[in-house]
């Protein structure tokens, strides 16, 4: 099994949505996949960012496209610039 397939399978087992931390813990339980890299966590991060079929919900939270409707029905909304809260740490004076 390829590494990206292991990540997709793990996301599927976790209900189609998972944090990066959950993926880092659970993906290595799949014994069919070998991680012969010195930086497996960076590889997982790259896989969730670049693989078609996986989308970013919020920073550190990813979902499978095939579960998008169910995820949105649960009230988990994809964060965009439009619906992101704006916070300012300081004010500029005239």
Coordinates of C-alpha atoms in Angstrom, one line a residue:
X1 CA 0.0 0.0 0.0
X2 CA 1.2 3.5 -0.9
X3 CA 1.6 6.1 1.8
X4 CA -1.2 8.3 0.4
X5 CA -3.5 5.3 0.3
X6 CA -2.8 4.7 4.0
X7 CA -3.6 8.3 4.9
X8 CA -6.9 8.1 2.9
X9 CA -7.8 4.8 4.6
X10 CA -7.1 6.3 8.0
X11 CA -9.3 9.3 7.3
X12 CA -12.0 6.9 6.2
X13 CA -11.7 4.9 9.4
X14 CA -11.9 8.2 11.4
X15 CA -15.2 9.1 9.9
X16 CA -14.0 11.2 7.0
X17 CA -12.6 14.0 9.1
X18 CA -9.5 14.2 11.3
X19 CA -6.9 16.5 12.7
X20 CA -3.3 16.2 11.7
X21 CA -2.5 14.9 15.2
X22 CA -5.0 12.1 14.9
X23 CA -3.7 11.1 11.5
X24 CA -0.1 11.1 12.8
X25 CA -1.2 8.7 15.6
X26 CA -3.5 6.4 13.6
X27 CA -1.8 6.0 10.2
X28 CA 1.1 3.9 11.5
X29 CA -1.4 1.3 12.8
X30 CA -1.8 0.2 9.1
X31 CA 0.8 -2.5 8.9
X32 CA 0.4 -2.9 5.1
X33 CA 2.3 0.4 4.5
X34 CA 6.0 1.0 5.0
X35 CA 7.2 4.5 6.0
X36 CA 10.9 4.5 5.0
X37 CA 11.4 8.2 5.6
X38 CA 13.2 10.1 8.2
X39 CA 10.3 12.6 8.3
X40 CA 7.0 10.7 8.3
X41 CA 5.0 13.5 9.9
X42 CA 6.1 15.9 7.2
X43 CA 5.2 13.3 4.6
X44 CA 1.7 13.0 6.1
X45 CA 1.3 16.8 6.1
X46 CA 2.4 17.0 2.4
X47 CA -0.1 14.2 1.5
X48 CA -3.1 15.9 3.1
X49 CA -2.2 19.2 1.4
X50 CA -1.5 17.8 -2.1
X51 CA -3.7 14.7 -2.6
X52 CA -6.9 15.0 -4.6
X53 CA -9.8 13.8 -2.6
X54 CA -8.6 15.3 0.7
X55 CA -9.5 18.9 1.5
X56 CA -8.6 21.4 4.2
X57 CA -11.4 22.3 6.5
X58 CA -9.5 24.5 8.9
X59 CA -5.8 24.7 9.8
X60 CA -4.9 21.3 11.0
X61 CA -8.3 19.7 10.2
X62 CA -8.8 17.7 7.0
X63 CA -11.6 15.8 5.4
X64 CA -12.3 13.4 2.6
X65 CA -14.2 14.8 -0.4
X66 CA -16.7 11.9 -0.4
X67 CA -17.8 12.9 3.1
X68 CA -18.0 16.6 2.4
X69 CA -21.8 16.8 2.6
X70 CA -22.0 14.8 5.8
X71 CA -19.2 16.9 7.4
X72 CA -21.0 20.1 6.5
X73 CA -24.3 18.7 7.8
X74 CA -22.6 18.1 11.2
X75 CA -21.8 21.9 11.2
X76 CA -18.2 21.8 10.3
X77 CA -17.7 24.6 7.8
X78 CA -14.7 25.1 5.6
X79 CA -12.8 28.2 6.8
X80 CA -12.4 30.9 4.2
X81 CA -11.3 34.5 4.3
X82 CA -14.9 35.5 4.0
X83 CA -16.1 33.7 7.1
X84 CA -12.9 34.0 9.1
X85 CA -13.1 36.3 12.2
X86 CA -10.9 39.4 11.9
X87 CA -8.9 40.3 15.0
X88 CA -6.5 43.2 15.3
X89 CA -3.7 43.2 17.8
X90 CA -3.1 46.9 17.7
X91 CA -4.6 50.1 16.4
X92 CA -3.0 52.7 14.2
X93 CA -3.6 56.3 15.2
X94 CA -4.1 59.1 12.6

